[in-house]
CSV table of C-alpha atoms in Angstrom, one decimal:
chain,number,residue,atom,x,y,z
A,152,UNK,CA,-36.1,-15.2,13.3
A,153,UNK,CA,-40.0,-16.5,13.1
A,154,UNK,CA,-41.0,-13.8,10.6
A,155,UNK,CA,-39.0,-12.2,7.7
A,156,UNK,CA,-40.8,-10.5,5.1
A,157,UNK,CA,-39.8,-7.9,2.7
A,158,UNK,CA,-41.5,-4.5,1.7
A,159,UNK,CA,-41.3,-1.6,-0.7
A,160,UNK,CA,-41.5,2.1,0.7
A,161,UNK,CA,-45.0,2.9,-0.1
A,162,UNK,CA,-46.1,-0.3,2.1
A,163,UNK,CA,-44.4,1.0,5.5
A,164,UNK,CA,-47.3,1.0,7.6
A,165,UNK,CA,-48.1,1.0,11.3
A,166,UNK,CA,-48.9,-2.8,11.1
A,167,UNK,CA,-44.7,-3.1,10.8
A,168,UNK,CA,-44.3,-1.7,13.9
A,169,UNK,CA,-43.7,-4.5,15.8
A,170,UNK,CA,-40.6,-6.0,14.0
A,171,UNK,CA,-37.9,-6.0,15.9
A,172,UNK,CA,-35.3,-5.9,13.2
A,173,UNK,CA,-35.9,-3.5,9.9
A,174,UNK,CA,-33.1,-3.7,6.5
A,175,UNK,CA,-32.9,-1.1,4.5
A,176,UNK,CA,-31.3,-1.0,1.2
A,177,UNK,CA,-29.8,2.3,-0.4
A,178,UNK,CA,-31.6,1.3,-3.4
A,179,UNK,CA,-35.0,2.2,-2.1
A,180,UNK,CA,-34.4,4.7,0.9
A,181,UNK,CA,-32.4,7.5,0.5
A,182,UNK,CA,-30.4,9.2,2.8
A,183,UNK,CA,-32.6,12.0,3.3
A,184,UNK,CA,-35.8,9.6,3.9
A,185,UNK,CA,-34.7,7.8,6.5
A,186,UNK,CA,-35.7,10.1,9.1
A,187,UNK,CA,-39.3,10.1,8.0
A,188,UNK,CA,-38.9,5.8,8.0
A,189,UNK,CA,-37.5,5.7,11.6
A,190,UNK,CA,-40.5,7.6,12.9
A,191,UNK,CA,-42.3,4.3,11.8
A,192,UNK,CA,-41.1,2.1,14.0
A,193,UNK,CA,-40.7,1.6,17.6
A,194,UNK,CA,-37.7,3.4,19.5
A,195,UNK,CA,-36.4,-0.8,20.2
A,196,UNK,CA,-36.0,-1.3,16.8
A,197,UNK,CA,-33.0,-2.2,15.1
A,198,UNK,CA,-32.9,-0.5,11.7
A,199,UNK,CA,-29.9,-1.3,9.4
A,200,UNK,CA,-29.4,0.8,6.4
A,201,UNK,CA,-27.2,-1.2,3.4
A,202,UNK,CA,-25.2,0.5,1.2
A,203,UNK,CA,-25.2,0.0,-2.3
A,204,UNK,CA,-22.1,-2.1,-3.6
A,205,UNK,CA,-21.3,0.7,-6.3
A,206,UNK,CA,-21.6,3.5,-3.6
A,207,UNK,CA,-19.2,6.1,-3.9
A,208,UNK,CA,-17.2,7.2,-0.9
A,209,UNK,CA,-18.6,10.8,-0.6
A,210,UNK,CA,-22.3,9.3,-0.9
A,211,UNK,CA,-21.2,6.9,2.2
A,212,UNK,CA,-19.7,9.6,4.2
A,213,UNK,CA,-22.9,11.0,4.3
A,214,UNK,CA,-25.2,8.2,4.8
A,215,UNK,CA,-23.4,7.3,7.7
A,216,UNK,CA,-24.0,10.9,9.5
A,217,UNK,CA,-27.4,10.5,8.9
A,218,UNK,CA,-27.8,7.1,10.1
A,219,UNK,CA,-25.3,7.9,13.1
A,220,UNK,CA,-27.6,11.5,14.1
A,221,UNK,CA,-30.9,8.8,13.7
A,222,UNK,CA,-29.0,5.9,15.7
A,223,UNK,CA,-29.5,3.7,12.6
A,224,UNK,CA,-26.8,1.3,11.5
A,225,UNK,CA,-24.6,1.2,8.4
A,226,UNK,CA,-23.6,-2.1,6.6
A,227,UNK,CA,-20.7,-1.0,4.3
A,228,UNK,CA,-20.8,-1.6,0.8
A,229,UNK,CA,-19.4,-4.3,-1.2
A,230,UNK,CA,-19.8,-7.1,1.2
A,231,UNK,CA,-21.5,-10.6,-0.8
A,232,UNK,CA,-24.7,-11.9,0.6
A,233,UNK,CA,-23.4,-13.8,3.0
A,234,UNK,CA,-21.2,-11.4,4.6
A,235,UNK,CA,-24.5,-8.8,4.9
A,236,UNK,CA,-26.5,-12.0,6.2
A,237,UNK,CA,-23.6,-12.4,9.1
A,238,UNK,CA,-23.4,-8.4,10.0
A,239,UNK,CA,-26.8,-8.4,10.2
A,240,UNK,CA,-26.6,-11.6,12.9
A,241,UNK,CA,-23.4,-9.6,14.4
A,242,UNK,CA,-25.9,-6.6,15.3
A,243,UNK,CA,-28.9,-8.5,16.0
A,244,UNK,CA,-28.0,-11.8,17.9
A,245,UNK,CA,-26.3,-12.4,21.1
A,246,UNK,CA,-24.0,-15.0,19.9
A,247,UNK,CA,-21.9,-14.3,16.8
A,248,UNK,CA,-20.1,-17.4,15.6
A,249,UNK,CA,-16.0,-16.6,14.3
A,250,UNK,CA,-14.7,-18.2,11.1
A,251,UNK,CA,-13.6,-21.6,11.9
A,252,UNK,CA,-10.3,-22.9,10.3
A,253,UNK,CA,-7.0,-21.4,9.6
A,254,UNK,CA,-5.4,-18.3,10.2
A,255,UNK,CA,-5.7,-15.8,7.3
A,256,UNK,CA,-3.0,-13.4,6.9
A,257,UNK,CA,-3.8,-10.8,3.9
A,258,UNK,CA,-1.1,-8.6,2.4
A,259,UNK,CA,-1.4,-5.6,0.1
A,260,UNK,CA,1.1,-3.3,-1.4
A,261,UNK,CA,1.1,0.1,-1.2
A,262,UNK,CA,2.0,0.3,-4.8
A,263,UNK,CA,2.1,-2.7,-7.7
A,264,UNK,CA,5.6,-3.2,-7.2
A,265,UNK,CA,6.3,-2.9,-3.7
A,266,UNK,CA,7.2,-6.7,-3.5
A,267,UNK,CA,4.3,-7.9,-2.1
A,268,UNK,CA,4.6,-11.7,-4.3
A,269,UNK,CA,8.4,-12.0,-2.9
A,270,UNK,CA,7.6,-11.0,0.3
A,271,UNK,CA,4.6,-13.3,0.9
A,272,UNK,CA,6.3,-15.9,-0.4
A,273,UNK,CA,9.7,-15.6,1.8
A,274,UNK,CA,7.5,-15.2,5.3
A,275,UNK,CA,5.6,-18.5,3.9
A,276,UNK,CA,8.9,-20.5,3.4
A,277,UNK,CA,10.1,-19.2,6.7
A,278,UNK,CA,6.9,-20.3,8.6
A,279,UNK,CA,6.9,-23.8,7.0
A,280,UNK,CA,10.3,-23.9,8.8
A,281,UNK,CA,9.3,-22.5,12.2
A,282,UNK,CA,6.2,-24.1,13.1
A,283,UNK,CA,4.2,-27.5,12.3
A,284,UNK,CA,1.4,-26.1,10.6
A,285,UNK,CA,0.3,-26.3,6.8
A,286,UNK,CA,1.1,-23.3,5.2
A,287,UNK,CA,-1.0,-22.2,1.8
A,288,UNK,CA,-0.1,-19.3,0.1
A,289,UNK,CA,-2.9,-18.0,-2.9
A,290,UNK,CA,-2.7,-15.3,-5.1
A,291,UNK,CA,-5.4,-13.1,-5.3
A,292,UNK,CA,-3.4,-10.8,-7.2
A,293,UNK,CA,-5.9,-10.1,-10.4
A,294,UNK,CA,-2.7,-8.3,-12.6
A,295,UNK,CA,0.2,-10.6,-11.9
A,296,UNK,CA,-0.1,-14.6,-11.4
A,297,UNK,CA,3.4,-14.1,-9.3
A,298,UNK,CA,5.3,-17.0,-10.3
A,299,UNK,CA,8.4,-15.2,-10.3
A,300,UNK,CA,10.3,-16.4,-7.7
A,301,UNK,CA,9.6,-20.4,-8.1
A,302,UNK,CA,10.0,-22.6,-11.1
A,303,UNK,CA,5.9,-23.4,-10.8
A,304,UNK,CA,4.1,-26.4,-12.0
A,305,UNK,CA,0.7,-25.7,-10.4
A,306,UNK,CA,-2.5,-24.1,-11.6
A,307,UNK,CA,-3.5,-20.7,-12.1
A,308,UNK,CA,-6.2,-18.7,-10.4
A,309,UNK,CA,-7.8,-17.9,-13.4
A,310,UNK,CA,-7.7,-21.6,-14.2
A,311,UNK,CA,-10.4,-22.3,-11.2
A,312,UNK,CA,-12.4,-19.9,-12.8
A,313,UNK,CA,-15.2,-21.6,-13.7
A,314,UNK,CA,-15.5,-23.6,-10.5
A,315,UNK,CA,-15.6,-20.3,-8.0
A,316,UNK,CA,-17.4,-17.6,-10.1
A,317,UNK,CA,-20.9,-18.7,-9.5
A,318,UNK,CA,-21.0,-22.5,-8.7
A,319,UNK,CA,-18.4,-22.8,-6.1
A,320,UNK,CA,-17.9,-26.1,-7.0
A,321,UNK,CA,-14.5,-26.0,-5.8
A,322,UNK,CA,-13.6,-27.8,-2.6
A,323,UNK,CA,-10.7,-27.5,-0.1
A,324,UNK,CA,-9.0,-30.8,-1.3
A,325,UNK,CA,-9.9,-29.8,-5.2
A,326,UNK,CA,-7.5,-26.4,-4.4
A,327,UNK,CA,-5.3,-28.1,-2.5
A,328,UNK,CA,-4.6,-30.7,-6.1
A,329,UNK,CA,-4.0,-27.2,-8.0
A,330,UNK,CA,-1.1,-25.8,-6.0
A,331,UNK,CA,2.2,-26.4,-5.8
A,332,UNK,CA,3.8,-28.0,-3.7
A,333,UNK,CA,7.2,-26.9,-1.8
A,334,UNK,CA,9.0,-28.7,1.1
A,335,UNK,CA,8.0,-25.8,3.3
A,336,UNK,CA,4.1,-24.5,1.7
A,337,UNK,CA,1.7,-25.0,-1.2
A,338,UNK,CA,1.2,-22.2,-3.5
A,339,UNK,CA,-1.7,-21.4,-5.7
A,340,UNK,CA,-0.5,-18.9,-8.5
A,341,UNK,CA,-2.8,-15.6,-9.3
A,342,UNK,CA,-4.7,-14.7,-12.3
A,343,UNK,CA,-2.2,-15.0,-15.7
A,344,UNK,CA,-5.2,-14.5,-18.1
A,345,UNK,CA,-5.7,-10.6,-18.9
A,346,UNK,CA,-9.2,-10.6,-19.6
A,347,UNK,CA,-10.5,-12.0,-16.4
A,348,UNK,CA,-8.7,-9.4,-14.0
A,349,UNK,CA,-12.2,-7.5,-13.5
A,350,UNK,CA,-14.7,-10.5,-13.5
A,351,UNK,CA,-13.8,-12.6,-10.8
A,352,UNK,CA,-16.6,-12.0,-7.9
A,353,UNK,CA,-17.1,-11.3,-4.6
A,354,UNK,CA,-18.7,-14.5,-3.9
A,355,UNK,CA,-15.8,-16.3,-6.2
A,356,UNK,CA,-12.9,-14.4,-3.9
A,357,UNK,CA,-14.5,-15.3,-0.6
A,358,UNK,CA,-15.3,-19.0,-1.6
A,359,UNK,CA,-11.8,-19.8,-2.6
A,360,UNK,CA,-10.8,-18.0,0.9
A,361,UNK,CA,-13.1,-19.8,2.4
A,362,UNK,CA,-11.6,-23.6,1.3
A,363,UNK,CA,-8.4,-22.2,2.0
A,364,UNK,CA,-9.0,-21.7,5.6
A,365,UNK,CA,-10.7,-25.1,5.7
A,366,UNK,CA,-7.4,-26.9,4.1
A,367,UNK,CA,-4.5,-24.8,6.1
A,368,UNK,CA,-3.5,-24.0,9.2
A,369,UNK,CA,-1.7,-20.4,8.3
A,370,UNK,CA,-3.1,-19.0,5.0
A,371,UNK,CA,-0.8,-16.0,3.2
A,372,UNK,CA,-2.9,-14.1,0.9
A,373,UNK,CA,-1.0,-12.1,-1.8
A,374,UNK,CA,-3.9,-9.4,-2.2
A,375,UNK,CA,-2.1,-7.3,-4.9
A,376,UNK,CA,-2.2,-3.4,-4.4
A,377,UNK,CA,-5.6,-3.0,-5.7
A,378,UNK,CA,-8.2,-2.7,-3.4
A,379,UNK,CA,-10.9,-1.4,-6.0
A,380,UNK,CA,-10.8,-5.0,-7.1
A,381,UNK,CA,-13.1,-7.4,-5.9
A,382,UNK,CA,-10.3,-10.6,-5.1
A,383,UNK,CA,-7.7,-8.4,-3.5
A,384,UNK,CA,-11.2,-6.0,-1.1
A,385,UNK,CA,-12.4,-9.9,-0.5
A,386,UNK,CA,-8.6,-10.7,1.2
A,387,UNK,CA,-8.3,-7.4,3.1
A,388,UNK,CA,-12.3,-7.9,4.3
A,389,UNK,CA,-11.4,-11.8,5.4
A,390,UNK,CA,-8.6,-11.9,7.0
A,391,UNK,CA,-7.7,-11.9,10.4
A,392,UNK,CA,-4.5,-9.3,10.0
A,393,UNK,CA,-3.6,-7.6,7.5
A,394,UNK,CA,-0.3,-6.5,6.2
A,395,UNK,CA,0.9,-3.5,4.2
A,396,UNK,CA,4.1,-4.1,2.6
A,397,UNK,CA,5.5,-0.8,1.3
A,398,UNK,CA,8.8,0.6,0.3
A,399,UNK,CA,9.7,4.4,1.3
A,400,UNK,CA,8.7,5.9,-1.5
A,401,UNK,CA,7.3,9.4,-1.5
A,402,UNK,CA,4.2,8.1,-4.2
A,403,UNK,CA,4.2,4.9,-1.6
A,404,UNK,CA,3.0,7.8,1.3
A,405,UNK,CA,0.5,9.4,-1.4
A,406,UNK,CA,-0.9,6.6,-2.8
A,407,UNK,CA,-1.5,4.6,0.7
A,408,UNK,CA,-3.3,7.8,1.7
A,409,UNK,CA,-5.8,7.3,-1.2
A,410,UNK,CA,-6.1,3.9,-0.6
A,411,UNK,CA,-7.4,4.7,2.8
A,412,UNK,CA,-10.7,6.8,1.3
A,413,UNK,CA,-11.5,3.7,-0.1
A,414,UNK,CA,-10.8,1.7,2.9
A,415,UNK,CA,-12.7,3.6,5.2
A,416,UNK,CA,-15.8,3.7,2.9
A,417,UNK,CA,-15.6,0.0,3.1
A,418,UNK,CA,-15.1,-0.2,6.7
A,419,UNK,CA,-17.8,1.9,8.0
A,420,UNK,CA,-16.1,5.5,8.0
A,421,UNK,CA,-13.4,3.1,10.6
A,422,UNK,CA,-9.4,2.9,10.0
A,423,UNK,CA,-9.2,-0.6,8.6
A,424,UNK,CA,-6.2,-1.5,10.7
A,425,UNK,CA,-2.9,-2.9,9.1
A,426,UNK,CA,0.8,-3.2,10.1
A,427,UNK,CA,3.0,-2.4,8.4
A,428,UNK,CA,6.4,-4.3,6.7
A,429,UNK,CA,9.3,-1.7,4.4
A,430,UNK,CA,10.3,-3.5,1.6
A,431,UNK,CA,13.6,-3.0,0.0
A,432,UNK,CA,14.8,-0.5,2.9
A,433,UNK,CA,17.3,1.8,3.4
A,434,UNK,CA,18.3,3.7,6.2
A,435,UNK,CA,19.7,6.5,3.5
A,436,UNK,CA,16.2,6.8,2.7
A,437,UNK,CA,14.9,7.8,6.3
A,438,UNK,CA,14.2,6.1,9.6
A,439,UNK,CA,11.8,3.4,10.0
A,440,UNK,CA,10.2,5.0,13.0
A,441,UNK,CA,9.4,8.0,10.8
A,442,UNK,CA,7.7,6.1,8.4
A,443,UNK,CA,5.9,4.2,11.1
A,444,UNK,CA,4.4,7.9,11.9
A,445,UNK,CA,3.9,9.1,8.7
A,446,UNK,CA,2.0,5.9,7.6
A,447,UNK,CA,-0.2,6.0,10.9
A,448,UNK,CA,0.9,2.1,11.0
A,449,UNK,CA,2.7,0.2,14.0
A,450,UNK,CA,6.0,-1.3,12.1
A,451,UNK,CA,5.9,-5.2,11.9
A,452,UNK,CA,9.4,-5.3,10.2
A,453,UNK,CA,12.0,-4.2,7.8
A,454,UNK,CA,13.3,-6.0,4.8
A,455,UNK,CA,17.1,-4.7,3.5
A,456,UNK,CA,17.3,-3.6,0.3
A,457,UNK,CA,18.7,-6.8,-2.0
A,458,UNK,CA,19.5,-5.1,-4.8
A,459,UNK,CA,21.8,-7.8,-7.3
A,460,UNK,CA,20.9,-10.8,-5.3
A,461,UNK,CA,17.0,-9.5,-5.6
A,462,UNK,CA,16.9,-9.6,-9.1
A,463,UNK,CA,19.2,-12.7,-9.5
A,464,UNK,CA,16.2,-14.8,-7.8
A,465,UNK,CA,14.0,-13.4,-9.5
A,466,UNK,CA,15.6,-14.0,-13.2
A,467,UNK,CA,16.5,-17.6,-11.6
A,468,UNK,CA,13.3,-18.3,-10.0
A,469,UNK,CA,13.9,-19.0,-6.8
A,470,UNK,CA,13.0,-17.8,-3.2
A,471,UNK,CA,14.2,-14.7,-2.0
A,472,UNK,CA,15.4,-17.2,1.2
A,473,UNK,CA,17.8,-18.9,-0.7
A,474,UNK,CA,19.9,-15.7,-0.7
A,475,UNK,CA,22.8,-15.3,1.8
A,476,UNK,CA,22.2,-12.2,3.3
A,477,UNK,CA,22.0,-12.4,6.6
A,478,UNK,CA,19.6,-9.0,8.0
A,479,UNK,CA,17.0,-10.0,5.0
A,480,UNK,CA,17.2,-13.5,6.6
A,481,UNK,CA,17.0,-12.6,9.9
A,482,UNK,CA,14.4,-9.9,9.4
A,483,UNK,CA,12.2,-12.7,8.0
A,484,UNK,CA,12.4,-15.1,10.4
A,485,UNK,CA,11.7,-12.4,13.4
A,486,UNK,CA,8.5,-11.5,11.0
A,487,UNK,CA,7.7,-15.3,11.8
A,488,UNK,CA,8.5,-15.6,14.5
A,489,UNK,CA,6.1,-12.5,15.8
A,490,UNK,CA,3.5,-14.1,13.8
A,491,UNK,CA,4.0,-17.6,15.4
A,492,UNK,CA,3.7,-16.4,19.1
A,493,UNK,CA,0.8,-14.3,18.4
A,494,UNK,CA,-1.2,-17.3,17.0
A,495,UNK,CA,0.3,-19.6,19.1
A,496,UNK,CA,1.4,-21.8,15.9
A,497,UNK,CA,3.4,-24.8,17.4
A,498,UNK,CA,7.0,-25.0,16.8
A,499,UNK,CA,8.8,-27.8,14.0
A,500,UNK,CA,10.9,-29.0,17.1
A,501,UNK,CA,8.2,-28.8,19.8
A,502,UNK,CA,5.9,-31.0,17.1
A,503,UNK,CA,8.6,-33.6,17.2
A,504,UNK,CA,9.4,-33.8,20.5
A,505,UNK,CA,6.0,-34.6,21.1
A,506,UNK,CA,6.0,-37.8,18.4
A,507,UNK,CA,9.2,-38.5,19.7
A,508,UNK,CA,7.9,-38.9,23.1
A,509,UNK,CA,5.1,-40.8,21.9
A,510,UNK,CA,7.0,-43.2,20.0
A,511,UNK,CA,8.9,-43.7,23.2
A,512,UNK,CA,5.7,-44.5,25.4
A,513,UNK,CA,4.1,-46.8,22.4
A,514,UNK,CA,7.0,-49.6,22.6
C-alpha cells in the first residue's frame, strides 16, 4: 500500500476520504459509532472493524450485526498481529498467498479425557507406516505434557519456553533436536510445568506451528480440549482440518455445544468446521450415525472401546497400535488411509518403487 497512517476518532476528517482501506479497532470505536464513521468515507471503501482479543462472545454477536447492517467487516478476536496483518491482505488484495509447508492436522477433545494424546499419537504411527512423509506430532496441550503412551526421552513444551514466548528464536531444525524420535514420527511432548499453562502466547503457539510445518510433511497437533487457551485456539485457528475426538458421553454432547459459543465468536459468528472421530465406542451406547447428527459433525471414524488392553499401554507406555485388536487397528488405519488420499500423501511402497526403479536405471 503507498500510504498507511493511523488516526484517533476525533481526527476523522473529510481529508481521509480518499483511503481506500480504513481499520478499526474496538478499542476506540464502538459498536454504536460506527455508523456515524462509515458516513465518512466513500461508499468504495473497505472499512474493517477489529475486535478486541478479550471480547466477550455476546459483545461480538453484536458487533457483527452492526457491521453486517453497515456492510463493514469483522476481524474476529484473538488472532496475533500477523494473523490480523494477513486477513486484512485476504479482504483487501487480489492475491492471497496459502501457508507453505506441511499439512497441519489439529485435534481437540470434546472433554479432557476423551483420548485425544492416544488417539493422535496412534493415527501418527499409522501414517508413518502408510505414506513416505515425515510425520511430527506436538503437544499443544497446556494441562497434560502426554507422555503416557511412549517411554519419552525428548523435551518438553514448556522447555522451549523461552525461545517461542517473545523471541522466537526457535527454528524448525532447533524443534526437530527436541523431539523424539520413533521409527514411524517425531514427537514433541506438551507443557509438564503447572505454572506456565496460562502464559504461553499467541505469537509463541503460532511460531512453534509455524517451524513445524516448515520441518514436516503431515503435522498432528494434540490441541487439548481447551479452546479458551491460547496454544490449543492457535492449533484449531492454523490448521488445515480439524478433528474432534469425542466419546458418547451425554456431558461430551453438552460441553461440545459450549465449546461452539466460543468457536463461533472466534470465527466470525461461522461454524468452525470439524469432523468428527468417537473414542472408546460402543454400540450399547448408541449408533454412530446418531451422534454424527446430534454433534452436527460428518463422522471421520470410530475407535472400539479397549478397555484392559487401554489401560495396559498406558501403565506400560506404549502405543495404543501395539495392541492386538483388530477393529481398533483397522479403524486406525482407514482414519489414515482417508487422510492420505485426501492430501494425496505418497504411499511407503509407491516411494520405494520409485528408488527402486531408479536404482535400476543408474547402473
Amino acid at each position: 500500500m503507498e500510504d498507511v497512517r493511523s488516526f484517533d476518532l476525533a481526527d476523522l476528517t473529510e481529508e481521509l476520504s480518499d483511503f481506500e482501506v480504513i481499520l478499526i479497532s474496538d478499542r476506540y470505536i464502538a459498536a454504536y459509532e460506527l455508523e456515524q464513521v462509515k458516513t465518512k468515507f466513500q461508499v468504495s471503501t473497505t472499512i474493517l472493524y477489529l475486535l478486541s482479543y478479550s471480547i466477550h462472545a455476546g459483545a461480538a454477536t453484536e458487533a457483527k450485526m452492526v457491521a453486517d447492517r453497515l456492510g463493514i467487516t469483522i476481524i474476529p478476536p484473538k488472532r496475533t498481529p500477523d494473523q490480523i496483518a494477513k486477513e486484512v491482505e485476504r479482504y483487501t488484495l487480489d492475491s492471497f498467498a496459502p501457508e507453505s509447508g506441511g499439512n497441519v492436522i489439529a485435534f481437540m477433545g470434546s472433554l479432557s479425557q476423551a483420548g485425544v494424546t492416544a488417539t493422535v499419537l496412534s493415527l501418527a504411527d499409522e501414517l508413518g507406516k502408510l505414506t513416505s512423509a515425515k510425520v511430527g506430532v506436538i503437544s499443544l496441550n497446556a494441562f497434560t505434557p502426554g507422555d503416557s503412551f511412549l517411554s519419552y526421552s525428548g523435551s518438553y513444551l514448556d522447555d522451549l519456553y523461552a525461545q517461542i514466548k517473545e523471541t522466537k528464536l526457535l527454528t524448525p531444525g532447533e524443534l526437530a533436536g527436541h523431539m523424539q524420535v520413533t521409527p514411524t514420527f517425531s514427537y514433541l511432548a506438551g507443557n509438564a510445568d503447572l505454572l506456565k499453562r496460562y502464559r504461553y502466547s499467541s505469537d509463541a503457539a503460532e511460531h512453534i506451528i509455524a517451524c513445524a510445518r516448515k520441518q514436516f510433511d503431515i503435522v498432528l497437533l494434540d490441541a487439548g480440549a481447551n479452546p479458551d487457551n491460547n496454544l490449543c485456539l492457535q492449533a484449531l485457528l492454523q490448521a488445515d482440518l480439524r478433528i474432534l475426538v469425542s466419546t458418547q458421553q451425554p456431558a461430551a454432547v453438552n460441553m461440545w455445544r459450549k465449546m461452539n459459543v466460543l468457536l463461533r465468536m472466534v470465527g466470525n459468528g461461522e461454524p468452525m468446521p470439524f469432523m468428527l472421530v468417537l473414542n472408546r465406542f460402543r454400540s450399547l451406547y448408541g449408533d454412530a450415525k446418531r451422534f454424527e447428527q446430534v454433534m452436527e459433525l460428518p463422522l471421520l471414524g470410530t475407535l472400539p472401546d479397549l478397555e484392559e488392553e487401554g489401560q495396559f499401554c498406558e501403565a506400560e507406555r506404549r502405543l495404543l497400535t501395539t495392541t492386538e485388536n483388530g477393529r481398533y487397528m483397522s479403524q486406525i488405519r482407514e482414519i489414515g488411509k482417508q487422510l492420505q488420499s485426501l492430501y494425496k500423501w505418497a504411499a511407503q511402497n509407491e516411494d520405494a518403487s520409485k528408488k527402486r526403479g531408479w536404482r535400476l536405471f543408474s547402473r
